[in-house]
PDB file of C-alpha atoms and ligand atoms in Angstrom:
ATOM      1  CA  UNK A   1    -107.883  21.956  38.739  1.00  0.00           C
ATOM      2  CA  UNK A   2    -105.700  24.071  40.646  1.00  0.00           C
ATOM      3  CA  UNK A   3    -107.521  24.809  43.850  1.00  0.00           C
ATOM      4  CA  UNK A   4    -104.987  25.744  46.465  1.00  0.00           C
ATOM      5  CA  UNK A   5    -103.649  22.740  48.283  1.00  0.00           C
ATOM      6  CA  UNK A   6    -100.893  24.241  50.422  1.00  0.00           C
ATOM      7  CA  UNK A   7     -98.366  21.713  51.548  1.00  0.00           C
ATOM      8  CA  UNK A   8    -100.248  18.885  49.905  1.00  0.00           C
ATOM      9  CA  UNK A   9     -98.065  15.886  49.140  1.00  0.00           C
ATOM     10  CA  UNK A  10     -99.225  14.318  45.945  1.00  0.00           C
ATOM     11  CA  UNK A  11     -99.903  10.626  45.576  1.00  0.00           C
ATOM     12  CA  UNK A  12     -97.054   9.146  43.599  1.00  0.00           C
ATOM     13  CA  UNK A  13     -94.923  12.186  44.314  1.00  0.00           C
ATOM     14  CA  UNK A  14     -91.208  12.038  43.817  1.00  0.00           C
ATOM     15  CA  UNK A  15     -88.283  14.070  44.993  1.00  0.00           C
ATOM     16  CA  UNK A  16     -87.916  16.301  48.000  1.00  0.00           C
ATOM     17  CA  UNK A  17     -91.175  17.663  49.388  1.00  0.00           C
ATOM     18  CA  UNK A  18     -90.931  21.354  50.231  1.00  0.00           C
ATOM     19  CA  UNK A  19     -93.072  22.726  53.015  1.00  0.00           C
ATOM     20  CA  UNK A  20     -95.967  24.501  51.332  1.00  0.00           C
ATOM     21  CA  UNK A  21     -94.590  23.575  47.925  1.00  0.00           C
ATOM     22  CA  UNK A  22     -97.225  23.743  45.200  1.00  0.00           C
ATOM     23  CA  UNK A  23     -98.164  20.380  43.738  1.00  0.00           C
ATOM     24  CA  UNK A  24     -97.673  19.870  40.022  1.00  0.00           C
ATOM     25  CA  UNK A  25     -99.432  16.930  38.483  1.00  0.00           C
ATOM     26  CA  UNK A  26     -97.588  15.108  35.708  1.00  0.00           C
ATOM     27  CA  UNK A  27     -99.854  13.527  33.128  1.00  0.00           C
ATOM     28  CA  UNK A  28     -98.823  11.293  30.238  1.00  0.00           C
ATOM     29  CA  UNK A  29    -100.986  11.090  27.160  1.00  0.00           C
ATOM     30  CA  UNK A  30     -99.990   7.443  26.835  1.00  0.00           C
ATOM     31  CA  UNK A  31    -100.782   4.513  29.101  1.00  0.00           C
ATOM     32  CA  UNK A  32     -98.357   2.266  27.245  1.00  0.00           C
ATOM     33  CA  UNK A  33     -96.031   0.365  29.530  1.00  0.00           C
ATOM     34  CA  UNK A  34     -92.603   1.934  29.065  1.00  0.00           C
ATOM     35  CA  UNK A  35     -94.164   4.982  27.391  1.00  0.00           C
ATOM     36  CA  UNK A  36     -91.568   7.457  26.171  1.00  0.00           C
ATOM     37  CA  UNK A  37     -93.864  10.278  27.238  1.00  0.00           C
ATOM     38  CA  UNK A  38     -94.104   8.926  30.770  1.00  0.00           C
ATOM     39  CA  UNK A  39     -90.305   8.641  30.780  1.00  0.00           C
ATOM     40  CA  UNK A  40     -89.963  12.201  29.522  1.00  0.00           C
ATOM     41  CA  UNK A  41     -92.190  13.415  32.362  1.00  0.00           C
ATOM     42  CA  UNK A  42     -89.923  11.721  34.908  1.00  0.00           C
ATOM     43  CA  UNK A  43     -86.819  13.196  33.298  1.00  0.00           C
ATOM     44  CA  UNK A  44     -88.299  16.698  33.124  1.00  0.00           C
ATOM     45  CA  UNK A  45     -89.845  16.650  36.605  1.00  0.00           C
ATOM     46  CA  UNK A  46     -86.454  17.340  38.191  1.00  0.00           C
ATOM     47  CA  UNK A  47     -86.824  20.859  36.826  1.00  0.00           C
ATOM     48  CA  UNK A  48     -90.149  21.357  38.618  1.00  0.00           C
ATOM     49  CA  UNK A  49     -88.603  20.205  41.880  1.00  0.00           C
ATOM     50  CA  UNK A  50     -85.717  22.608  41.390  1.00  0.00           C
ATOM     51  CA  UNK A  51     -88.335  25.290  40.789  1.00  0.00           C
ATOM     52  CA  UNK A  52     -89.793  24.629  44.239  1.00  0.00           C
ATOM     53  CA  UNK A  53     -92.701  22.315  43.404  1.00  0.00           C
ATOM     54  CA  UNK A  54     -93.646  18.815  44.464  1.00  0.00           C
ATOM     55  CA  UNK A  55     -94.507  16.554  41.540  1.00  0.00           C
ATOM     56  CA  UNK A  56     -97.190  13.851  41.547  1.00  0.00           C
ATOM     57  CA  UNK A  57     -97.667  11.420  38.678  1.00  0.00           C
ATOM     58  CA  UNK A  58    -100.947  10.090  37.339  1.00  0.00           C
ATOM     59  CA  UNK A  59    -100.836   6.330  36.919  1.00  0.00           C
ATOM     60  CA  UNK A  60    -103.601   5.581  34.417  1.00  0.00           C
ATOM     61  CA  UNK A  61    -104.047   2.068  35.815  1.00  0.00           C
ATOM     62  CA  UNK A  62    -105.514   3.722  38.897  1.00  0.00           C
ATOM     63  CA  UNK A  63    -107.842   5.890  36.806  1.00  0.00           C
ATOM     64  CA  UNK A  64    -109.449   3.746  34.099  1.00  0.00           C
ATOM     65  CA  UNK A  65    -111.749   6.422  32.689  1.00  0.00           C
ATOM     66  CA  UNK A  66    -114.675   5.238  30.556  1.00  0.00           C
ATOM     67  CA  UNK A  67    -115.235   6.833  27.178  1.00  0.00           C
ATOM     68  CA  UNK A  68    -116.987  10.135  27.778  1.00  0.00           C
ATOM     69  CA  UNK A  69    -120.756   9.779  27.613  1.00  0.00           C
ATOM     70  CA  UNK A  70    -123.032  12.740  28.358  1.00  0.00           C
ATOM     71  CA  UNK A  71    -125.781  10.430  29.611  1.00  0.00           C
ATOM     72  CA  UNK A  72    -123.416   8.879  32.145  1.00  0.00           C
ATOM     73  CA  UNK A  73    -122.301  12.376  33.121  1.00  0.00           C
ATOM     74  CA  UNK A  74    -125.937  13.412  33.647  1.00  0.00           C
ATOM     75  CA  UNK A  75    -126.726  10.337  35.739  1.00  0.00           C
ATOM     76  CA  UNK A  76    -123.666  10.336  38.040  1.00  0.00           C
ATOM     77  CA  UNK A  77    -119.962  10.772  37.496  1.00  0.00           C
ATOM     78  CA  UNK A  78    -118.117   7.436  37.682  1.00  0.00           C
ATOM     79  CA  UNK A  79    -115.881   7.011  40.733  1.00  0.00           C
ATOM     80  CA  UNK A  80    -112.743   6.983  38.620  1.00  0.00           C
ATOM     81  CA  UNK A  81    -113.722  10.313  37.081  1.00  0.00           C
ATOM     82  CA  UNK A  82    -114.341  11.808  40.532  1.00  0.00           C
ATOM     83  CA  UNK A  83    -110.989  10.496  41.748  1.00  0.00           C
ATOM     84  CA  UNK A  84    -109.197  11.893  38.698  1.00  0.00           C
ATOM     85  CA  UNK A  85    -110.880  15.263  39.097  1.00  0.00           C
ATOM     86  CA  UNK A  86    -109.891  15.309  42.777  1.00  0.00           C
ATOM     87  CA  UNK A  87    -106.240  14.849  41.797  1.00  0.00           C
ATOM     88  CA  UNK A  88    -106.516  17.769  39.402  1.00  0.00           C
ATOM     89  CA  UNK A  89    -108.262  19.901  41.995  1.00  0.00           C
ATOM     90  CA  UNK A  90    -105.471  19.287  44.503  1.00  0.00           C
ATOM     91  CA  UNK A  91    -102.809  20.422  42.069  1.00  0.00           C
ATOM     92  CA  UNK A  92    -101.642  23.891  41.175  1.00  0.00           C
ATOM     93  CA  UNK A  93    -100.263  23.123  37.735  1.00  0.00           C
ATOM     94  CA  UNK A  94    -100.157  20.424  35.101  1.00  0.00           C
ATOM     95  CA  UNK A  95     -97.138  19.082  33.259  1.00  0.00           C
ATOM     96  CA  UNK A  96     -98.390  17.091  30.273  1.00  0.00           C
ATOM     97  CA  UNK A  97     -96.366  14.922  27.908  1.00  0.00           C
ATOM     98  CA  UNK A  98     -98.432  13.614  25.024  1.00  0.00           C
ATOM     99  CA  UNK A  99     -97.593  11.507  21.976  1.00  0.00           C
ATOM    100  CA  UNK A 100     -98.850  12.642  18.616  1.00  0.00           C
ATOM    101  CA  UNK A 101    -101.413  10.299  17.090  1.00  0.00           C
ATOM    102  CA  UNK A 102    -102.195  11.097  13.472  1.00  0.00           C
ATOM    103  CA  UNK A 103    -101.096  14.691  13.931  1.00  0.00           C
ATOM    104  CA  UNK A 104    -103.220  15.263  17.029  1.00  0.00           C
ATOM    105  CA  UNK A 105    -103.577  14.366  20.716  1.00  0.00           C
ATOM    106  CA  UNK A 106    -104.239  10.835  21.919  1.00  0.00           C
ATOM    107  CA  UNK A 107    -107.805   9.725  22.637  1.00  0.00           C
ATOM    108  CA  UNK A 108    -106.718   8.888  26.199  1.00  0.00           C
ATOM    109  CA  UNK A 109    -105.796  12.477  26.955  1.00  0.00           C
ATOM    110  CA  UNK A 110    -108.693  14.059  25.061  1.00  0.00           C
ATOM    111  CA  UNK A 111    -111.122  11.811  26.921  1.00  0.00           C
ATOM    112  CA  UNK A 112    -109.587  12.757  30.281  1.00  0.00           C
ATOM    113  CA  UNK A 113    -109.789  16.451  29.435  1.00  0.00           C
ATOM    114  CA  UNK A 114    -113.423  16.078  28.379  1.00  0.00           C
ATOM    115  CA  UNK A 115    -114.360  14.383  31.669  1.00  0.00           C
ATOM    116  CA  UNK A 116    -112.623  17.045  33.727  1.00  0.00           C
ATOM    117  CA  UNK A 117    -113.557  20.143  31.772  1.00  0.00           C
ATOM    118  CA  UNK A 118    -117.226  20.437  32.631  1.00  0.00           C
ATOM    119  CA  UNK A 119    -119.296  21.638  35.533  1.00  0.00           C
ATOM    120  CA  UNK A 120    -120.755  18.573  37.210  1.00  0.00           C
ATOM    121  CA  UNK A 121    -122.805  18.228  40.372  1.00  0.00           C
ATOM    122  CA  UNK A 122    -120.832  16.922  43.342  1.00  0.00           C
ATOM    123  CA  UNK A 123    -117.469  17.324  41.611  1.00  0.00           C
ATOM    124  CA  UNK A 124    -114.839  20.018  41.841  1.00  0.00           C
ATOM    125  CA  UNK A 125    -114.383  22.021  38.715  1.00  0.00           C
ATOM    126  CA  UNK A 126    -114.540  22.745  35.855  1.00  0.00           C
ATOM    127  CA  UNK A 127    -110.996  21.623  36.397  1.00  0.00           C
ATOM    128  CA  UNK A 128    -108.901  23.623  33.964  1.00  0.00           C
ATOM    129  CA  UNK A 129    -110.222  27.145  34.235  1.00  0.00           C
ATOM    130  CA  UNK A 130    -107.501  29.453  35.529  1.00  0.00           C
ATOM    131  CA  UNK A 131    -104.930  26.674  35.782  1.00  0.00           C
ATOM    132  CA  UNK A 132    -101.400  26.689  34.421  1.00  0.00           C
ATOM    133  CA  UNK A 133    -100.143  23.989  32.067  1.00  0.00           C
ATOM    134  CA  UNK A 134     -96.819  23.224  30.389  1.00  0.00           C
ATOM    135  CA  UNK A 135     -96.468  20.865  27.446  1.00  0.00           C
ATOM    136  CA  UNK A 136     -93.992  18.190  26.399  1.00  0.00           C
ATOM    137  CA  UNK A 137     -94.115  15.464  23.797  1.00  0.00           C
ATOM    138  CA  UNK A 138     -92.040  12.489  22.789  1.00  0.00           C
ATOM    139  CA  UNK A 139     -92.288  10.728  19.473  1.00  0.00           C
ATOM    140  CA  UNK A 140     -90.352   8.107  17.592  1.00  0.00           C
ATOM    141  CA  UNK A 141     -90.566  10.342  14.519  1.00  0.00           C
ATOM    142  CA  UNK A 142     -88.310  13.207  13.477  1.00  0.00           C
ATOM    143  CA  UNK A 143     -90.991  15.794  14.261  1.00  0.00           C
ATOM    144  CA  UNK A 144     -91.282  14.980  17.947  1.00  0.00           C
ATOM    145  CA  UNK A 145     -95.048  15.445  18.154  1.00  0.00           C
ATOM    146  CA  UNK A 146     -95.238  19.224  17.758  1.00  0.00           C
ATOM    147  CA  UNK A 147     -98.385  19.047  15.621  1.00  0.00           C
ATOM    148  CA  UNK A 148    -100.156  17.265  18.468  1.00  0.00           C
ATOM    149  CA  UNK A 149     -98.954  19.919  20.892  1.00  0.00           C
ATOM    150  CA  UNK A 150    -100.520  22.615  18.721  1.00  0.00           C
ATOM    151  CA  UNK A 151    -103.874  20.865  19.018  1.00  0.00           C
ATOM    152  CA  UNK A 152    -103.411  20.290  22.739  1.00  0.00           C
ATOM    153  CA  UNK A 153    -102.603  23.957  23.275  1.00  0.00           C
ATOM    154  CA  UNK A 154    -105.842  24.931  21.512  1.00  0.00           C
ATOM    155  CA  UNK A 155    -107.928  22.425  23.476  1.00  0.00           C
ATOM    156  CA  UNK A 156    -106.566  23.475  26.873  1.00  0.00           C
ATOM    157  CA  UNK A 157    -106.846  27.174  26.038  1.00  0.00           C
ATOM    158  CA  UNK A 158    -110.471  26.642  25.053  1.00  0.00           C
ATOM    159  CA  UNK A 159    -111.247  25.261  28.526  1.00  0.00           C
ATOM    160  CA  UNK A 160    -109.619  28.212  30.258  1.00  0.00           C
ATOM    161  CA  UNK A 161    -106.104  27.025  31.073  1.00  0.00           C
ATOM    162  CA  UNK A 162    -103.071  29.258  30.771  1.00  0.00           C
ATOM    163  CA  UNK A 163    -100.753  27.220  28.544  1.00  0.00           C
ATOM    164  CA  UNK A 164     -97.173  28.390  28.867  1.00  0.00           C
ATOM    165  CA  UNK A 165     -95.371  29.263  25.634  1.00  0.00           C
ATOM    166  CA  UNK A 166     -92.404  27.111  26.663  1.00  0.00           C
ATOM    167  CA  UNK A 167     -92.610  23.553  25.366  1.00  0.00           C
ATOM    168  CA  UNK A 168     -90.268  20.716  24.438  1.00  0.00           C
ATOM    169  CA  UNK A 169     -90.735  18.032  21.779  1.00  0.00           C
ATOM    170  CA  UNK A 170     -88.414  15.032  21.888  1.00  0.00           C
ATOM    171  CA  UNK A 171     -87.612  13.505  18.492  1.00  0.00           C
ATOM    172  CA  UNK A 172     -86.648   9.852  17.991  1.00  0.00           C
ATOM    173  CA  UNK A 173     -87.440   9.055  21.581  1.00  0.00           C
ATOM    174  CA  UNK A 174     -86.467   5.400  21.123  1.00  0.00           C
ATOM    175  CA  UNK A 175     -82.798   6.454  21.155  1.00  0.00           C
ATOM    176  CA  UNK A 176     -83.008   9.320  23.627  1.00  0.00           C
ATOM    177  CA  UNK A 177     -82.960   7.884  27.147  1.00  0.00           C
ATOM    178  CA  UNK A 178     -80.004   6.716  29.144  1.00  0.00           C
ATOM    179  CA  UNK A 179     -79.975   3.951  31.734  1.00  0.00           C
ATOM    180  CA  UNK A 180     -80.530   6.516  34.474  1.00  0.00           C
ATOM    181  CA  UNK A 181     -83.804   7.703  32.910  1.00  0.00           C
ATOM    182  CA  UNK A 182     -82.381  11.049  31.864  1.00  0.00           C
ATOM    183  CA  UNK A 183     -82.004  12.190  28.277  1.00  0.00           C
ATOM    184  CA  UNK A 184     -78.597  11.254  26.914  1.00  0.00           C
ATOM    185  CA  UNK A 185     -78.234  14.631  25.208  1.00  0.00           C
ATOM    186  CA  UNK A 186     -77.571  17.120  27.980  1.00  0.00           C
ATOM    187  CA  UNK A 187     -79.031  20.022  26.004  1.00  0.00           C
ATOM    188  CA  UNK A 188     -82.258  18.108  25.545  1.00  0.00           C
ATOM    189  CA  UNK A 189     -82.315  17.178  29.230  1.00  0.00           C
ATOM    190  CA  UNK A 190     -81.795  20.810  30.171  1.00  0.00           C
ATOM    191  CA  UNK A 191     -84.522  21.947  27.754  1.00  0.00           C
ATOM    192  CA  UNK A 192     -87.057  19.483  29.181  1.00  0.00           C
ATOM    193  CA  UNK A 193     -86.165  20.470  32.748  1.00  0.00           C
ATOM    194  CA  UNK A 194     -86.453  24.156  31.857  1.00  0.00           C
ATOM    195  CA  UNK A 195     -90.078  23.731  30.774  1.00  0.00           C
ATOM    196  CA  UNK A 196     -90.973  22.035  34.056  1.00  0.00           C
ATOM    197  CA  UNK A 197     -89.011  24.558  36.072  1.00  0.00           C
ATOM    198  CA  UNK A 198     -90.785  27.481  34.397  1.00  0.00           C
ATOM    199  CA  UNK A 199     -94.117  25.848  35.233  1.00  0.00           C
ATOM    200  CA  UNK A 200     -93.134  25.546  38.897  1.00  0.00           C
ATOM    201  CA  UNK A 201     -91.990  29.150  39.014  1.00  0.00           C
ATOM    202  CA  UNK A 202     -95.203  30.415  37.455  1.00  0.00           C
ATOM    203  CA  UNK A 203     -97.537  28.420  39.716  1.00  0.00           C
ATOM    204  CA  UNK A 204     -95.671  29.628  42.804  1.00  0.00           C
ATOM    205  CA  UNK A 205     -96.636  33.181  41.939  1.00  0.00           C
ATOM    206  CA  UNK A 206     -99.922  32.533  40.149  1.00  0.00           C
ATOM    207  CA  UNK A 207    -102.987  33.972  41.986  1.00  0.00           C
TER     208      UNK A 207
HETATM  209  C1  FMN B   1    -102.265   5.476  16.163  1.00  0.00           C
HETATM  210  C2  FMN B   1    -100.883   6.110  16.137  1.00  0.00           C
HETATM  211  C3  FMN B   1    -100.674   7.240  15.394  1.00  0.00           C
HETATM  212  C4  FMN B   1     -99.418   7.865  15.401  1.00  0.00           C
HETATM  213  N1  FMN B   1     -99.249   9.033  14.735  1.00  0.00           N
HETATM  214  C5  FMN B   1     -98.097   9.705  14.855  1.00  0.00           C
HETATM  215  C6  FMN B   1     -97.960  11.005  14.285  1.00  0.00           C
HETATM  216  O1  FMN B   1     -98.860  11.561  13.678  1.00  0.00           O
HETATM  217  N2  FMN B   1     -96.764  11.658  14.480  1.00  0.00           N
HETATM  218  C7  FMN B   1     -95.726  11.112  15.177  1.00  0.00           C
HETATM  219  O2  FMN B   1     -94.700  11.741  15.346  1.00  0.00           O
HETATM  220  N3  FMN B   1     -95.834   9.853  15.712  1.00  0.00           N
HETATM  221  C8  FMN B   1     -96.991   9.181  15.576  1.00  0.00           C
HETATM  222  N4  FMN B   1     -97.122   7.941  16.152  1.00  0.00           N
HETATM  223  C9  FMN B   1     -95.966   7.355  16.833  1.00  0.00           C
HETATM  224  C10 FMN B   1     -95.937   7.727  18.303  1.00  0.00           C
HETATM  225  O3  FMN B   1     -95.512   9.055  18.440  1.00  0.00           O
HETATM  226  C11 FMN B   1     -94.995   6.814  19.040  1.00  0.00           C
HETATM  227  O4  FMN B   1     -95.532   5.521  18.984  1.00  0.00           O
HETATM  228  C12 FMN B   1     -94.763   7.221  20.466  1.00  0.00           C
HETATM  229  O5  FMN B   1     -93.679   6.491  20.970  1.00  0.00           O
HETATM  230  C13 FMN B   1     -95.938   6.952  21.354  1.00  0.00           C
HETATM  231  O6  FMN B   1     -95.721   7.503  22.629  1.00  0.00           O
HETATM  232  P1  FMN B   1     -95.487   6.588  23.940  1.00  0.00           P
HETATM  233  O7  FMN B   1     -94.149   5.924  23.781  1.00  0.00           O
HETATM  234  O8  FMN B   1     -95.491   7.580  25.055  1.00  0.00           O
HETATM  235  O9  FMN B   1     -96.615   5.603  24.023  1.00  0.00           O
HETATM  236  C14 FMN B   1     -98.360   7.291  16.143  1.00  0.00           C
HETATM  237  C15 FMN B   1     -98.590   6.118  16.866  1.00  0.00           C
HETATM  238  C16 FMN B   1     -99.825   5.545  16.875  1.00  0.00           C
HETATM  239  C17 FMN B   1    -100.070   4.304  17.723  1.00  0.00           C
END
């Protein structure tokens, strides 16, 4: 991750593109249609744009990653893995929103991190070392997924990412979004935006 890609316009990017704006990649830990975490990423991403970044979104349908298998990795990285790693490499920061599954991260996200975290011939990377990441979560529970974020923070730190202390966990996500895609509670909307904005500000000055 996080090779310089000055002025790059990310696939699936939204909002105003700034000349030489760093690209932040937004990654949901859920591929569920109508995922609350994907919706939270969209709501928060306004903050990254205000912070001077361009935001691209990973659509998991375009990156159907197989379950990590070291023998497959040794033989040749699958095309979808290479394409996913290329998206990471072209970004300067990651904004992740992940549901909590049984008090931890989702298998989808853990699998993606595993595929991207290792040195592999012919692929950029390892993808996380030296990169900057900010964390969000959305859950239908009253805890908002914070236990999963603790695990995610540990995992990403172990592969060399700088995980910002700022994070936001959305509780009872099934009631939280308005028709316009923003969070109904303005304080929550501002808190989610603030995490993304801080990420944009840090990546602009990082390195
Ligand atoms: C297998 C599984 C385990 C779950 N475990 C938790 C949990 O430990 N804590 C929690 O807050 N929610 C848990 N949930 C509820 C999810 O947080 C909730 O379904 C959330 O909306 C999923 O995110 P998404 O809307 O982005 O797909 C679990 C859901 C599933 C499917």
